[in-house]
């Protein structure tokens, strides 16, 4: 407890080390170590900012992150002051019981990961997937999302729509205590400013900070820009408050000149208050994205700083750095950062695929093959990522190791229960859940010379999908609409599955033998919306990445050029 109290004290008591007559000059203490007095004011402003966010959001997630920032993330040494010790101890005792559980934190992290994946696939939408487009899309996706905590604050209503259980409000008694501490903090801040004769013109008041928090939290970009512009005009102290410049830059993301100016103003005023600064890393990522690739020395310096400002859990930062190094042609540096995420278990599928693709494009065949072998046996890597890479290297040996997974995509003809007295087939495609990118849109088309039916799904959570949790399969049905005569199942049908990474075509033929009871039982257990199985289909050929492959009992064969 005493150790935590001391750490908490550092955040507000930093001024005890930064004694000086004015803001303009550095301060030299008796140990001959010089400090920038602006750090004193930033420490005070950040403390007021933190408490304001806790009260304004009234949300235990925000409280938990602010608590962690104070407890674990300070980069200051301070001489303890009895008055401040009591004040911060009171704050810690008030907050400690409100911290969210690790389980809830993991749920928020998972939600953030899904949003980042969806953002990535949105950037890839409508373009021909290539190594260059994937790298560029990933760089843009990460920089636009920011850190998990920043994204949570900006999109809190979306997180709440996804799961109302995520948001837990503080009780009135706790809020009253926090508000009381805010008042005491103001008195303590004023005392420090006066005691050490520090210029107060750059200290932000509680009212100013509150207005900033409310503007950033809830307004659309255009209105937010106008309000922040007025806030800066009315309160010049915001010029020296780095978070202001970060959030101001987000109000006109399409204006690169404006954004770069804001980012540079952030960097000019930022001081090393924290051990790891998530906003600092976010600012540098956005600046790297906007910088010209010819300025490699500046970009490399920013990438090194991003690494210094990131914890292992900030996996998106290391992903960004790895891809940025790739664009600079620095493959070893890229590999180290992506491998770091894989070793730590963060987004293993995405990082593995990107790492393998980087190695393949760099011509490092030995490292690529080693990475591919690990991926093919790793259940954490999605089938779509595996198949994408198999298609990229066009290696039929890898594809044969993947035969069973491909054959798990099954097609049947069934008669829907109570749909009609006529025996007219509804075609049923079942796909293992792991084949589908959870938050990516995908299209499925079933066709031949007689029929053409298709579905578009926004994600695996689409209500039009029938999901068997027990069998871990997704069922997609293609009914015949408006039919008036009985039909037999088609002898041959082609299925196309398309999502951001894969455009795969599967060619099926109707099996001649009658379907056995065991097969019926398997299908009925997976999907309960039909009463009769009319026939099963056998996978005959598959085509993707401009190559066609034949399925045989002995294995998968690349189709010869003469047969195309």
PDB file of C-alpha atoms in Angstrom, residues 33 142 154 156 173 250 288 369 469 488 521:
ATOM      1  CA  UNK A  33      19.901  17.982 -12.232  1.00  0.00           C
ATOM      2  CA  UNK A 142      -3.934   0.914 -37.202  1.00  0.00           C
ATOM      3  CA  UNK A 154     -14.039   7.896 -29.060  1.00  0.00           C
ATOM      4  CA  UNK A 156     -17.941   4.328 -26.370  1.00  0.00           C
ATOM      5  CA  UNK A 173     -21.317   7.977  -3.228  1.00  0.00           C
ATOM      6  CA  UNK A 250      -8.924  14.050 -35.520  1.00  0.00           C
ATOM      7  CA  UNK A 288       4.660   8.120 -40.079  1.00  0.00           C
ATOM      8  CA  UNK A 369       8.808 -22.239 -45.375  1.00  0.00           C
ATOM      9  CA  UNK A 469     -22.458 -24.100 -31.964  1.00  0.00           C
ATOM     10  CA  UNK A 488     -34.348 -33.001 -59.151  1.00  0.00           C
ATOM     11  CA  UNK A 521     -27.700 -38.007 -39.151  1.00  0.00           C
TER      12      UNK A 521
END
